GROMACS .gro file of N, CA, C and O in nm:
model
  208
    1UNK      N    1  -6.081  -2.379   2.564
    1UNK     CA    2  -6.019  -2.350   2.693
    1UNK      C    3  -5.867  -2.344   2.683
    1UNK      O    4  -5.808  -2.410   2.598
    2UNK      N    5  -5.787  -2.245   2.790
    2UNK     CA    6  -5.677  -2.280   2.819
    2UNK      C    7  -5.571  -2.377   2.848
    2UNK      O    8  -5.564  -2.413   2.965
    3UNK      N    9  -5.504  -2.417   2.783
    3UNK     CA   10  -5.420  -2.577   2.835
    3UNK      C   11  -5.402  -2.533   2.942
    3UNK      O   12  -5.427  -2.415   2.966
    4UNK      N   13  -5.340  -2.641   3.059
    4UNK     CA   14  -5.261  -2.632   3.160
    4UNK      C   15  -5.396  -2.723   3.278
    4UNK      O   16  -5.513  -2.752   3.252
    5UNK      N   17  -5.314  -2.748   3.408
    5UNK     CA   18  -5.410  -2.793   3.480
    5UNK      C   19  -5.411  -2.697   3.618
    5UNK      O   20  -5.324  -2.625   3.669
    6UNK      N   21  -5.536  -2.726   3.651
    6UNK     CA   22  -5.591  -2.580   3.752
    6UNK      C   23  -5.696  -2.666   3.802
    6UNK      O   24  -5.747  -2.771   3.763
    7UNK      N   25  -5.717  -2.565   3.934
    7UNK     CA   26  -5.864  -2.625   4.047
    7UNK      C   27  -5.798  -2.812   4.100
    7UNK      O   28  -5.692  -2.869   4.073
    8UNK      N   29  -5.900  -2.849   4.168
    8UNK     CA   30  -5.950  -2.945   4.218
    8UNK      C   31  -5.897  -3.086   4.086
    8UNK      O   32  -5.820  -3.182   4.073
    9UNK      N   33  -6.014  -2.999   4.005
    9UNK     CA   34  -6.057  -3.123   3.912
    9UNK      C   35  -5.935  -3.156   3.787
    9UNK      O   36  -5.926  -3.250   3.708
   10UNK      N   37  -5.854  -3.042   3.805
   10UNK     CA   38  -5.716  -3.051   3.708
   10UNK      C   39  -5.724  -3.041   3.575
   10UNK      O   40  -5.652  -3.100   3.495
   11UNK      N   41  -5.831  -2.949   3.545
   11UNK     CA   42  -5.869  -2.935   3.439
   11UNK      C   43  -5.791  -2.803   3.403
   11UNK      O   44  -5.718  -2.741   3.480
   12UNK      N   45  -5.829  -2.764   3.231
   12UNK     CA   46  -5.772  -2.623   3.194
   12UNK      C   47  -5.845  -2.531   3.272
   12UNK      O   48  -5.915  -2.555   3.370
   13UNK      N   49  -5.810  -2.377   3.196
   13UNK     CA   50  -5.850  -2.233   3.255
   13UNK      C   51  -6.008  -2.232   3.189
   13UNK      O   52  -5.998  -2.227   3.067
   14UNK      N   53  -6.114  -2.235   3.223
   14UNK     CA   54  -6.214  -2.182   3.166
   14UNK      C   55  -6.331  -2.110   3.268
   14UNK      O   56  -6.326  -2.128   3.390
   15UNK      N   57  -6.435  -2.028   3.207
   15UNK     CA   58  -6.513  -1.954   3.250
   15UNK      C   59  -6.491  -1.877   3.389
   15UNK      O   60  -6.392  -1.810   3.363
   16UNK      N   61  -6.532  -1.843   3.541
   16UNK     CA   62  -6.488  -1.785   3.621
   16UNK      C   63  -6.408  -1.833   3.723
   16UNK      O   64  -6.459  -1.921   3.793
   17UNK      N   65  -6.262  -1.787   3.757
   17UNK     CA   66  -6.238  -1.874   3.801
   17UNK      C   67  -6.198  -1.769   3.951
   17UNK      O   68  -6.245  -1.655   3.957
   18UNK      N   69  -6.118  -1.818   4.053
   18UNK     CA   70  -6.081  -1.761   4.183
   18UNK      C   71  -5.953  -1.843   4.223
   18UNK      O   72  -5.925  -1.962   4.209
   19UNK      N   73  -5.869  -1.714   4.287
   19UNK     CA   74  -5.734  -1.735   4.313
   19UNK      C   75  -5.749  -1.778   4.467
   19UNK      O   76  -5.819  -1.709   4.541
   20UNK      N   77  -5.675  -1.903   4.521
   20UNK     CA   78  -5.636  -1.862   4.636
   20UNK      C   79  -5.542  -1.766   4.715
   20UNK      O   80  -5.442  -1.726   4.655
   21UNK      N   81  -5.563  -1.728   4.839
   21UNK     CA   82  -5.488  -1.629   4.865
   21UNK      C   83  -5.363  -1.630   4.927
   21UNK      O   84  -5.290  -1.539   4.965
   22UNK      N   85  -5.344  -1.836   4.933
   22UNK     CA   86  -5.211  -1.824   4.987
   22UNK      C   87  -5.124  -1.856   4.836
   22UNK      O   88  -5.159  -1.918   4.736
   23UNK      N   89  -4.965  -1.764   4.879
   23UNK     CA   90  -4.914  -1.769   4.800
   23UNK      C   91  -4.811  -1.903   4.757
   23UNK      O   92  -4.755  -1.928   4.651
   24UNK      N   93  -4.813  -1.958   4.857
   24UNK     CA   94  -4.768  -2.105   4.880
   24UNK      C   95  -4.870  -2.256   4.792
   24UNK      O   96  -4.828  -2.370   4.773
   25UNK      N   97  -5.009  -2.197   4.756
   25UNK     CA   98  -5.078  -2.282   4.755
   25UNK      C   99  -5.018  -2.356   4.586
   25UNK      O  100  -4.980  -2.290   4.490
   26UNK      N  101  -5.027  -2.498   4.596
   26UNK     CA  102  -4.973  -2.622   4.468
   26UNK      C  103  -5.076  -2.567   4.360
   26UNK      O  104  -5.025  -2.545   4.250
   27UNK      N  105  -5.205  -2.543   4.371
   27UNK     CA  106  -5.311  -2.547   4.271
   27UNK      C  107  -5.341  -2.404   4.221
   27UNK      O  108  -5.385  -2.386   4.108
   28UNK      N  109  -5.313  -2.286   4.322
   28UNK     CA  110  -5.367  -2.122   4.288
   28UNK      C  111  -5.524  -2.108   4.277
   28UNK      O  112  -5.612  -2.069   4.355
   29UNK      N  113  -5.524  -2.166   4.127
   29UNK     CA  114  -5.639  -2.119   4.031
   29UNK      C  115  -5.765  -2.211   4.086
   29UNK      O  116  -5.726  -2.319   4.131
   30UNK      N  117  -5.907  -2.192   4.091
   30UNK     CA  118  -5.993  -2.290   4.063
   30UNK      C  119  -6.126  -2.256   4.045
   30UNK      O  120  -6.181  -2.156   4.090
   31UNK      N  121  -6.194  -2.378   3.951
   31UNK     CA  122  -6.322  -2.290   3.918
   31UNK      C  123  -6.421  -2.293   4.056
   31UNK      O  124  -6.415  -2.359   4.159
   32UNK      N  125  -6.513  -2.191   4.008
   32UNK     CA  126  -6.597  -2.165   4.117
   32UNK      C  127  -6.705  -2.265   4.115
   32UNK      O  128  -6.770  -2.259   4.220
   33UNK      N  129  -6.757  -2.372   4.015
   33UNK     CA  130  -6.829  -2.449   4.029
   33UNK      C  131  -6.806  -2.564   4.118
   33UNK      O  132  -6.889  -2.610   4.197
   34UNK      N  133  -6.676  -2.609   4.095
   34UNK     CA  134  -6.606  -2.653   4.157
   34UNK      C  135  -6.614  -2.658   4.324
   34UNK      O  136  -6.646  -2.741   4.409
   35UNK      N  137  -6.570  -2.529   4.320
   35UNK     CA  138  -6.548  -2.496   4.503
   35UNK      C  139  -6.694  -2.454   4.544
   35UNK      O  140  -6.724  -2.371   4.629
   36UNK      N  141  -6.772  -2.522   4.473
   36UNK     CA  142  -6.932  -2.507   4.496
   36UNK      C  143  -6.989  -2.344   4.546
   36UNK      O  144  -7.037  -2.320   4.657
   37UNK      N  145  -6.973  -2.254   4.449
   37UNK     CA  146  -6.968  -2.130   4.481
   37UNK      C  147  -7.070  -2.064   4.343
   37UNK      O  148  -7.019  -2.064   4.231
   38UNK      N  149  -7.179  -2.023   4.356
   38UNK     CA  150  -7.233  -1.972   4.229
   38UNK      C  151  -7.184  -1.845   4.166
   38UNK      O  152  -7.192  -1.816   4.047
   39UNK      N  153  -7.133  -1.778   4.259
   39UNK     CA  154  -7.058  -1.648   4.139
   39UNK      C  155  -6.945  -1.642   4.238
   39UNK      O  156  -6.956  -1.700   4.346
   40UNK      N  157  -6.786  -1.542   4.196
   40UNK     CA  158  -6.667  -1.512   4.280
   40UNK      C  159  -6.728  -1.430   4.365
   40UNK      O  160  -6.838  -1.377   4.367
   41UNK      N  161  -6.585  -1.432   4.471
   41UNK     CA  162  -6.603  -1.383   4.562
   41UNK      C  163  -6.572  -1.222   4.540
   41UNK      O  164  -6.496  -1.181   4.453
   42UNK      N  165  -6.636  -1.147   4.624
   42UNK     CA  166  -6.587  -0.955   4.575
   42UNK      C  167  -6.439  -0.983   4.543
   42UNK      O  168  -6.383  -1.091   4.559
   43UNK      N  169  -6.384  -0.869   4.494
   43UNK     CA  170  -6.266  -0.861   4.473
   43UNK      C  171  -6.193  -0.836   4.559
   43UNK      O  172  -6.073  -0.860   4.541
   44UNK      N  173  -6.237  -0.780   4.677
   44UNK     CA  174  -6.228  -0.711   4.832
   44UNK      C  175  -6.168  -0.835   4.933
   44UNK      O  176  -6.073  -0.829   5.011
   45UNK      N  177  -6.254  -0.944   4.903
   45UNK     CA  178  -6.255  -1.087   4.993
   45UNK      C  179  -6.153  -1.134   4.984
   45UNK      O  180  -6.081  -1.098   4.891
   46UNK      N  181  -6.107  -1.234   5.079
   46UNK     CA  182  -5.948  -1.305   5.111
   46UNK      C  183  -6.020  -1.405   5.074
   46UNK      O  184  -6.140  -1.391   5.098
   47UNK      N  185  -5.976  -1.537   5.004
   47UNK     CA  186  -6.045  -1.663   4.978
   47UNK      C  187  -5.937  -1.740   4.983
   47UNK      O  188  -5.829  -1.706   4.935
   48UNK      N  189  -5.959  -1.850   5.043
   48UNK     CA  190  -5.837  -1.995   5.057
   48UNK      C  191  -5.893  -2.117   5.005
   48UNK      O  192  -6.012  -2.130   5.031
   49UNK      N  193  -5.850  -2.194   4.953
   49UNK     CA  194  -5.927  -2.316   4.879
   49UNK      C  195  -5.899  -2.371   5.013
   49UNK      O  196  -5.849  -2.313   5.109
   50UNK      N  197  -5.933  -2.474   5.005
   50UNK     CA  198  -6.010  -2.600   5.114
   50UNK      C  199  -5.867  -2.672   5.138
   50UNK      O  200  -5.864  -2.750   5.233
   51UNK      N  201  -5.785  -2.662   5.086
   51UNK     CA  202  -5.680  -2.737   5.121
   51UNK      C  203  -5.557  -2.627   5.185
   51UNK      O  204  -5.462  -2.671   5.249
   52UNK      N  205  -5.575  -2.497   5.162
   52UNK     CA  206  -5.539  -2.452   5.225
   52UNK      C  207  -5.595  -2.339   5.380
   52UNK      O  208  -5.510  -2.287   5.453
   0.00000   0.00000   0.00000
């Protein structure tokens, strides 16, 4: 995996992940298992993590 910390769980970059869509948001990146999601969202979709 990628160093760095990302998502929720503050882990590295690995397997699928999803951007939030605010550009303000502390975290961006997070996995989709995570945000309890079985595959991303279309590419089409606006998505906001839970904290934002």
């Amino acid at each position: 995996p990628n160093k760095g910390s990302f998502c929720i769980c503050r882990d590295g970059s690995y397997g699928t992940m999803v951007a939030c869509e605010n550009d303000s948001c502390p975290i961006e990146w997070f996995h989709i298992g995570c945000m309890g999601m079985e595959k991303a969202p279309a590419q089409t979709a606006v998505w906001y993590c839970p904290e934002c």
